[in-house]
PDB file of C-alpha atoms in Angstrom:
ATOM      1  CA  MET P   1     -15.459  -8.426  11.432  1.00  0.00           C
ATOM      2  CA  ALA P   2     -12.515  -9.391   9.284  1.00  0.00           C
ATOM      3  CA  THR P   3      -8.771  -8.678  10.010  1.00  0.00           C
ATOM      4  CA  LEU P   4      -6.953  -7.216   7.099  1.00  0.00           C
ATOM      5  CA  ILE P   5      -3.385  -7.644   6.526  1.00  0.00           C
ATOM      6  CA  LEU P   6      -1.960  -4.953   4.211  1.00  0.00           C
ATOM      7  CA  VAL P   7       1.003  -6.083   2.640  1.00  0.00           C
ATOM      8  CA  ARG P   8       2.828  -3.223   0.032  1.00  0.00           C
ATOM      9  CA  HIS P   9       4.521  -4.531  -2.919  1.00  0.00           C
ATOM     10  CA  GLY P  10       8.248  -5.778  -2.900  1.00  0.00           C
ATOM     11  CA  ARG P  11      10.817  -3.249  -3.919  1.00  0.00           C
ATOM     12  CA  SER P  12      10.558  -2.272  -7.423  1.00  0.00           C
ATOM     13  CA  THR P  13      13.018  -1.225 -10.634  1.00  0.00           C
ATOM     14  CA  ALA P  14      11.137   2.187 -10.455  1.00  0.00           C
ATOM     15  CA  ASN P  15      11.837   2.447  -6.279  1.00  0.00           C
ATOM     16  CA  THR P  16      15.705   2.059  -7.044  1.00  0.00           C
ATOM     17  CA  SER P  17      15.545   4.267  -9.889  1.00  0.00           C
ATOM     18  CA  GLY P  18      13.840   7.058  -8.227  1.00  0.00           C
ATOM     19  CA  VAL P  19      10.906   6.983 -10.736  1.00  0.00           C
ATOM     20  CA  LEU P  20       7.320   7.108  -9.671  1.00  0.00           C
ATOM     21  CA  ALA P  21       6.051   4.757 -11.591  1.00  0.00           C
ATOM     22  CA  GLY P  22       2.249   4.993 -11.210  1.00  0.00           C
ATOM     23  CA  ARG P  23       0.129   2.515 -13.560  1.00  0.00           C
ATOM     24  CA  THR P  24       3.150   2.400 -16.021  1.00  0.00           C
ATOM     25  CA  PRO P  25       2.878  -0.939 -17.204  1.00  0.00           C
ATOM     26  CA  GLY P  26       5.866  -3.545 -16.878  1.00  0.00           C
ATOM     27  CA  ILE P  27       7.191  -2.660 -13.718  1.00  0.00           C
ATOM     28  CA  ALA P  28       9.076  -5.279 -11.935  1.00  0.00           C
ATOM     29  CA  LEU P  29      10.425  -6.190  -8.703  1.00  0.00           C
ATOM     30  CA  ASP P  30      13.888  -5.559  -8.436  1.00  0.00           C
ATOM     31  CA  GLU P  31      16.286  -8.763  -7.044  1.00  0.00           C
ATOM     32  CA  ARG P  32      15.981  -7.137  -3.370  1.00  0.00           C
ATOM     33  CA  GLY P  33      12.251  -6.925  -4.126  1.00  0.00           C
ATOM     34  CA  ALA P  34      12.418 -10.635  -5.296  1.00  0.00           C
ATOM     35  CA  ALA P  35      14.260 -11.772  -2.265  1.00  0.00           C
ATOM     36  CA  GLN P  36      11.497  -9.945  -0.107  1.00  0.00           C
ATOM     37  CA  ALA P  37       8.695 -11.564  -1.920  1.00  0.00           C
ATOM     38  CA  ALA P  38      10.308 -15.080  -0.909  1.00  0.00           C
ATOM     39  CA  ALA P  39      10.548 -14.325   2.482  1.00  0.00           C
ATOM     40  CA  LEU P  40       6.441 -13.155   2.651  1.00  0.00           C
ATOM     41  CA  PRO P  41       5.564 -16.886   2.979  1.00  0.00           C
ATOM     42  CA  GLY P  42       7.680 -17.604   6.089  1.00  0.00           C
ATOM     43  CA  ARG P  43       6.638 -14.247   7.665  1.00  0.00           C
ATOM     44  CA  LEU P  44       3.109 -15.218   7.360  1.00  0.00           C
ATOM     45  CA  ALA P  45       3.324 -18.743   8.123  1.00  0.00           C
ATOM     46  CA  ASP P  46       1.030 -18.680  11.256  1.00  0.00           C
ATOM     47  CA  VAL P  47      -1.364 -16.256   9.791  1.00  0.00           C
ATOM     48  CA  PRO P  48      -4.487 -18.333   8.174  1.00  0.00           C
ATOM     49  CA  LEU P  49      -5.619 -16.561   4.920  1.00  0.00           C
ATOM     50  CA  ALA P  50      -9.164 -16.894   4.064  1.00  0.00           C
ATOM     51  CA  THR P  51      -8.681 -15.310   0.286  1.00  0.00           C
ATOM     52  CA  VAL P  52      -5.848 -12.831  -1.222  1.00  0.00           C
ATOM     53  CA  VAL P  53      -6.615  -9.513  -2.686  1.00  0.00           C
ATOM     54  CA  THR P  54      -4.384  -7.908  -5.067  1.00  0.00           C
ATOM     55  CA  SER P  55      -4.124  -4.728  -6.973  1.00  0.00           C
ATOM     56  CA  PRO P  56      -3.893  -5.613 -10.720  1.00  0.00           C
ATOM     57  CA  LEU P  57      -0.315  -4.393 -10.980  1.00  0.00           C
ATOM     58  CA  GLN P  58       2.549  -6.546 -12.126  1.00  0.00           C
ATOM     59  CA  ARG P  59       4.696  -5.681  -8.991  1.00  0.00           C
ATOM     60  CA  CYS P  60       1.958  -6.822  -6.601  1.00  0.00           C
ATOM     61  CA  ARG P  61       1.571 -10.046  -8.559  1.00  0.00           C
ATOM     62  CA  GLU P  62       5.134 -10.650  -8.299  1.00  0.00           C
ATOM     63  CA  THR P  63       5.113 -10.070  -4.682  1.00  0.00           C
ATOM     64  CA  LEU P  64       2.133 -12.691  -3.968  1.00  0.00           C
ATOM     65  CA  ARG P  65       3.343 -15.558  -6.144  1.00  0.00           C
ATOM     66  CA  PRO P  66       5.567 -16.943  -3.712  1.00  0.00           C
ATOM     67  CA  LEU P  67       3.197 -16.980  -1.137  1.00  0.00           C
ATOM     68  CA  LEU P  68       0.324 -18.436  -3.536  1.00  0.00           C
ATOM     69  CA  ASP P  69       2.953 -21.161  -4.353  1.00  0.00           C
ATOM     70  CA  ALA P  70       3.329 -22.014  -0.827  1.00  0.00           C
ATOM     71  CA  ARG P  71      -0.478 -22.336  -0.185  1.00  0.00           C
ATOM     72  CA  PRO P  72      -1.916 -24.111  -3.082  1.00  0.00           C
ATOM     73  CA  GLY P  73      -5.687 -23.248  -3.409  1.00  0.00           C
ATOM     74  CA  LEU P  74      -5.591 -19.834  -1.587  1.00  0.00           C
ATOM     75  CA  PRO P  75      -8.016 -17.858  -3.587  1.00  0.00           C
ATOM     76  CA  LEU P  76      -6.998 -14.874  -5.443  1.00  0.00           C
ATOM     77  CA  HIS P  77      -9.080 -11.743  -6.310  1.00  0.00           C
ATOM     78  CA  VAL P  78      -7.731  -8.930  -8.581  1.00  0.00           C
ATOM     79  CA  GLU P  79      -9.516  -5.485  -7.411  1.00  0.00           C
ATOM     80  CA  ASP P  80      -8.812  -2.427  -9.486  1.00  0.00           C
ATOM     81  CA  ARG P  81      -9.905  -0.237  -6.583  1.00  0.00           C
ATOM     82  CA  ILE P  82      -6.787  -1.000  -5.000  1.00  0.00           C
ATOM     83  CA  SER P  83      -4.731  -0.400  -7.827  1.00  0.00           C
ATOM     84  CA  GLU P  84      -1.906   2.693  -7.594  1.00  0.00           C
ATOM     85  CA  CYS P  85      -2.852   6.088  -7.465  1.00  0.00           C
ATOM     86  CA  ASP P  86      -3.131   7.518 -11.256  1.00  0.00           C
ATOM     87  CA  TYR P  87      -0.176  10.184 -11.077  1.00  0.00           C
ATOM     88  CA  GLY P  88      -1.211  11.096 -14.585  1.00  0.00           C
ATOM     89  CA  ASP P  89       1.418  13.211 -16.068  1.00  0.00           C
ATOM     90  CA  TRP P  90       3.549  12.861 -13.291  1.00  0.00           C
ATOM     91  CA  SER P  91       4.106   8.916 -13.731  1.00  0.00           C
ATOM     92  CA  GLY P  92       7.382   7.718 -14.981  1.00  0.00           C
ATOM     93  CA  ARG P  93       9.003  11.033 -14.004  1.00  0.00           C
ATOM     94  CA  LYS P  94      11.848  11.164 -11.641  1.00  0.00           C
ATOM     95  CA  LEU P  95      10.880  11.994  -8.106  1.00  0.00           C
ATOM     96  CA  ALA P  96      13.974  14.692  -7.788  1.00  0.00           C
ATOM     97  CA  GLU P  97      12.690  16.440 -10.579  1.00  0.00           C
ATOM     98  CA  LEU P  98       8.780  16.227  -9.571  1.00  0.00           C
ATOM     99  CA  ALA P  99      10.349  17.622  -6.157  1.00  0.00           C
ATOM    100  CA  ASP P 100      10.445  21.473  -7.727  1.00  0.00           C
ATOM    101  CA  GLU P 101       6.671  21.097  -8.763  1.00  0.00           C
ATOM    102  CA  PRO P 102       4.626  23.437  -6.897  1.00  0.00           C
ATOM    103  CA  LEU P 103       2.171  20.410  -6.512  1.00  0.00           C
ATOM    104  CA  MET P 104       4.530  18.851  -4.357  1.00  0.00           C
ATOM    105  CA  GLU P 105       4.218  20.953  -1.811  1.00  0.00           C
ATOM    106  CA  ILE P 106       0.300  20.379  -1.831  1.00  0.00           C
ATOM    107  CA  VAL P 107       0.793  17.047  -2.049  1.00  0.00           C
ATOM    108  CA  GLN P 108       2.977  16.967   1.203  1.00  0.00           C
ATOM    109  CA  GLY P 109       0.707  19.303   3.177  1.00  0.00           C
ATOM    110  CA  HIS P 110      -2.664  19.473   1.935  1.00  0.00           C
ATOM    111  CA  ALA P 111      -3.156  16.167   0.497  1.00  0.00           C
ATOM    112  CA  SER P 112      -7.049  16.304  -0.052  1.00  0.00           C
ATOM    113  CA  ALA P 113      -6.664  19.288  -2.308  1.00  0.00           C
ATOM    114  CA  ALA P 114      -4.132  17.263  -4.392  1.00  0.00           C
ATOM    115  CA  ALA P 115      -5.185  16.092  -7.824  1.00  0.00           C
ATOM    116  CA  PHE P 116      -2.608  15.148 -10.372  1.00  0.00           C
ATOM    117  CA  PRO P 117      -2.649  16.560 -14.019  1.00  0.00           C
ATOM    118  CA  GLY P 118      -3.982  14.100 -16.310  1.00  0.00           C
ATOM    119  CA  GLY P 119      -4.807  11.407 -13.138  1.00  0.00           C
ATOM    120  CA  GLU P 120      -7.145  11.493 -10.041  1.00  0.00           C
ATOM    121  CA  SER P 121      -7.131  13.543  -7.006  1.00  0.00           C
ATOM    122  CA  MET P 122      -5.419  11.693  -3.850  1.00  0.00           C
ATOM    123  CA  ARG P 123      -9.034  12.016  -2.185  1.00  0.00           C
ATOM    124  CA  ALA P 124     -10.616   9.885  -4.880  1.00  0.00           C
ATOM    125  CA  MET P 125      -7.812   7.509  -4.346  1.00  0.00           C
ATOM    126  CA  GLN P 126      -8.453   7.019  -0.563  1.00  0.00           C
ATOM    127  CA  ASN P 127     -12.039   6.751  -1.189  1.00  0.00           C
ATOM    128  CA  ARG P 128     -11.770   3.980  -3.790  1.00  0.00           C
ATOM    129  CA  ALA P 129      -9.851   2.132  -1.456  1.00  0.00           C
ATOM    130  CA  VAL P 130     -11.670   2.281   1.604  1.00  0.00           C
ATOM    131  CA  GLU P 131     -14.570   1.557  -0.160  1.00  0.00           C
ATOM    132  CA  ALA P 132     -12.868  -1.576  -1.743  1.00  0.00           C
ATOM    133  CA  VAL P 133     -11.891  -2.605   2.050  1.00  0.00           C
ATOM    134  CA  ARG P 134     -15.346  -2.262   3.478  1.00  0.00           C
ATOM    135  CA  ASP P 135     -16.832  -4.372   0.929  1.00  0.00           C
ATOM    136  CA  TRP P 136     -13.980  -7.109   1.048  1.00  0.00           C
ATOM    137  CA  ASN P 137     -14.647  -6.990   5.110  1.00  0.00           C
ATOM    138  CA  ALA P 138     -18.024  -7.507   4.443  1.00  0.00           C
ATOM    139  CA  ARG P 139     -17.339 -10.144   1.745  1.00  0.00           C
ATOM    140  CA  VAL P 140     -15.075 -12.025   3.885  1.00  0.00           C
ATOM    141  CA  GLU P 141     -17.138 -12.205   7.164  1.00  0.00           C
ATOM    142  CA  ALA P 142     -20.097 -13.487   5.241  1.00  0.00           C
ATOM    143  CA  GLU P 143     -18.218 -16.146   3.388  1.00  0.00           C
ATOM    144  CA  HIS P 144     -15.596 -17.111   6.481  1.00  0.00           C
ATOM    145  CA  GLY P 145     -17.011 -15.796   9.639  1.00  0.00           C
ATOM    146  CA  GLU P 146     -16.260 -12.660  11.729  1.00  0.00           C
ATOM    147  CA  ASP P 147     -12.583 -14.219  13.055  1.00  0.00           C
ATOM    148  CA  ALA P 148     -11.207 -14.590   9.097  1.00  0.00           C
ATOM    149  CA  THR P 149      -8.058 -12.654   8.100  1.00  0.00           C
ATOM    150  CA  TYR P 150      -7.617 -11.881   4.680  1.00  0.00           C
ATOM    151  CA  LEU P 151      -4.553 -10.000   2.829  1.00  0.00           C
ATOM    152  CA  MET P 152      -4.590  -6.802   0.381  1.00  0.00           C
ATOM    153  CA  CYS P 153      -1.495  -6.429  -1.915  1.00  0.00           C
ATOM    154  CA  SER P 154      -1.062  -2.822  -3.176  1.00  0.00           C
ATOM    155  CA  HIS P 155       0.686   0.280  -2.996  1.00  0.00           C
ATOM    156  CA  GLY P 156       2.546   2.897  -0.467  1.00  0.00           C
ATOM    157  CA  ASP P 157      -0.010   5.606  -0.636  1.00  0.00           C
ATOM    158  CA  ILE P 158      -2.850   3.648  -0.901  1.00  0.00           C
ATOM    159  CA  VAL P 159      -1.951   1.345   2.440  1.00  0.00           C
ATOM    160  CA  LYS P 160      -1.543   4.926   3.892  1.00  0.00           C
ATOM    161  CA  ALA P 161      -4.702   6.145   2.553  1.00  0.00           C
ATOM    162  CA  ILE P 162      -6.173   3.108   4.376  1.00  0.00           C
ATOM    163  CA  VAL P 163      -4.679   3.524   7.473  1.00  0.00           C
ATOM    164  CA  ALA P 164      -5.402   6.899   7.610  1.00  0.00           C
ATOM    165  CA  ASP P 165      -8.796   6.122   7.428  1.00  0.00           C
ATOM    166  CA  ALA P 166      -8.688   3.131  10.520  1.00  0.00           C
ATOM    167  CA  LEU P 167      -7.166   5.736  12.776  1.00  0.00           C
ATOM    168  CA  GLY P 168      -9.614   8.571  11.995  1.00  0.00           C
ATOM    169  CA  LEU P 169      -6.803  11.032  10.517  1.00  0.00           C
ATOM    170  CA  HIS P 170      -7.676  13.511   7.887  1.00  0.00           C
ATOM    171  CA  LEU P 171      -6.031  12.830   4.616  1.00  0.00           C
ATOM    172  CA  ASP P 172      -4.233  15.787   5.117  1.00  0.00           C
ATOM    173  CA  LEU P 173      -2.078  13.793   7.444  1.00  0.00           C
ATOM    174  CA  PHE P 174      -1.478  10.870   5.478  1.00  0.00           C
ATOM    175  CA  GLN P 175       1.985  11.505   5.006  1.00  0.00           C
ATOM    176  CA  ARG P 176       3.023  11.387   8.626  1.00  0.00           C
ATOM    177  CA  ILE P 177       2.561   7.458   7.911  1.00  0.00           C
ATOM    178  CA  HIS P 178       5.581   5.466   6.303  1.00  0.00           C
ATOM    179  CA  VAL P 179       5.377   1.921   4.966  1.00  0.00           C
ATOM    180  CA  ASP P 180       8.470   0.319   3.604  1.00  0.00           C
ATOM    181  CA  PRO P 181       8.549  -2.218   0.343  1.00  0.00           C
ATOM    182  CA  CYS P 182       7.054  -5.703   1.092  1.00  0.00           C
ATOM    183  CA  SER P 183       5.863  -4.399   4.930  1.00  0.00           C
ATOM    184  CA  VAL P 184       3.143  -5.840   6.351  1.00  0.00           C
ATOM    185  CA  THR P 185       0.753  -3.735   8.155  1.00  0.00           C
ATOM    186  CA  ALA P 186      -2.486  -5.024  10.213  1.00  0.00           C
ATOM    187  CA  ILE P 187      -5.862  -3.698  10.646  1.00  0.00           C
ATOM    188  CA  ARG P 188      -8.499  -5.379  12.850  1.00  0.00           C
ATOM    189  CA  TYR P 189     -11.914  -4.165  11.923  1.00  0.00           C
ATOM    190  CA  THR P 190     -15.015  -4.203  14.566  1.00  0.00           C
ATOM    191  CA  ARG P 191     -18.242  -2.974  14.460  1.00  0.00           C
ATOM    192  CA  LEU P 192     -17.349  -0.160  16.250  1.00  0.00           C
ATOM    193  CA  ARG P 193     -13.820   0.755  15.145  1.00  0.00           C
ATOM    194  CA  PRO P 194     -10.544  -0.491  13.681  1.00  0.00           C
ATOM    195  CA  PHE P 195      -7.761  -1.270  15.485  1.00  0.00           C
ATOM    196  CA  LEU P 196      -4.395  -1.090  14.002  1.00  0.00           C
ATOM    197  CA  LEU P 197      -2.056  -3.887  14.911  1.00  0.00           C
ATOM    198  CA  ARG P 198       0.770  -3.542  12.975  1.00  0.00           C
ATOM    199  CA  LEU P 199       2.065  -0.737  10.835  1.00  0.00           C
ATOM    200  CA  GLY P 200       5.009  -1.046   7.892  1.00  0.00           C
ATOM    201  CA  ASP P 201       6.587  -4.424   9.859  1.00  0.00           C
ATOM    202  CA  THR P 202       9.161  -5.601   8.111  1.00  0.00           C
ATOM    203  CA  GLY P 203      11.512  -7.022  10.910  1.00  0.00           C
ATOM    204  CA  ASP P 204      14.537  -4.789   9.438  1.00  0.00           C
ATOM    205  CA  PHE P 205      15.892  -1.836  11.043  1.00  0.00           C
ATOM    206  CA  ALA P 206      18.385  -0.857   8.478  1.00  0.00           C
ATOM    207  CA  GLY P 207      15.676   1.521   7.302  1.00  0.00           C
ATOM    208  CA  PHE P 208      16.157   3.768  10.688  1.00  0.00           C
ATOM    209  CA  ALA P 209      19.766   4.602   9.837  1.00  0.00           C
ATOM    210  CA  PRO P 210      20.453   7.865   8.258  1.00  0.00           C
ATOM    211  CA  ARG P 211      20.474   8.290   4.822  1.00  0.00           C
ATOM    212  CA  GLU P 212      19.527  10.746   2.249  1.00  0.00           C
ATOM    213  CA  HIS P 213      16.263  11.935   1.167  1.00  0.00           C
ATOM    214  CA  PRO P 214      15.393  12.870  -2.475  1.00  0.00           C
ATOM    215  CA  GLY P 215      13.148  15.495  -1.163  1.00  0.00           C
ATOM    216  CA  GLY P 216      14.765  16.549   1.660  1.00  0.00           C
ATOM    217  CA  ALA P 217      14.533  15.450   5.457  1.00  0.00           C
ATOM    218  CA  GLY P 218      10.792  15.441   6.440  1.00  0.00           C
ATOM    219  CA  THR P 219       9.350  14.982   3.156  1.00  0.00           C
ATOM    220  CA  ALA P 220       7.488  12.005   2.226  1.00  0.00           C
ATOM    221  CA  GLU P 221       8.507   9.983  -0.886  1.00  0.00           C
ATOM    222  CA  VAL P 222       5.283  10.052  -3.014  1.00  0.00           C
ATOM    223  CA  GLY P 223       4.507   6.276  -3.940  1.00  0.00           C
ATOM    224  CA  GLY P 224       6.426   5.312  -0.946  1.00  0.00           C
ATOM    225  CA  GLY P 225      10.018   5.181  -1.397  1.00  0.00           C
ATOM    226  CA  ALA P 226      12.520   2.493  -1.920  1.00  0.00           C
ATOM    227  CA  GLY P 227      12.921   1.430   1.878  1.00  0.00           C
ATOM    228  CA  ALA P 228      16.387   0.630   3.374  1.00  0.00           C
ATOM    229  CA  PRO P 229      19.455   0.196   0.971  1.00  0.00           C
TER     230      PRO P 229
END
């Protein structure tokens, strides 16, 4: 089956302001995010891509623009099922403020039971994203062959949920996975099992340096975080 390149969108204005953007319209890449997007074509220069699939949100489209400019004629498809989690009433709120919400403990440790007020459950988020990957795997293989590689640009929690499924991890463990903005994750799907080839690869080790965590050390940043400073 196909090989999937998962790209989390570049750093956004919401990431740097500590806001949980969700599906709020008008969230663009910040200056660093634009630079990350500009570097993406070079990072993927040796990877033949059959097609590109994107979340409908602006920050994902902006992340892909340099890659599409560098590869005229590369097909682009919008896939609603890999859009950001619908955080409902949490959307647009400060992450530091949300850390005190009782639901945050559930989000961190029992994600399969977490449902955002006015939004969707994390279980539903994973189900739709994994369903989209399965459908696109079949479509890409049928149109381009079993050795084809394609790219999806999506969001932190979506990427983590897809990786958890590929590894056979329960959703309750998906907060152990971390992917920085504009990181590249690669999964090769086969008839028997998926193989995780890369996880959250940015080529930048600045993120390993100690720094303050909004929710405290050991707390996963809902939405994915802003990455290295």
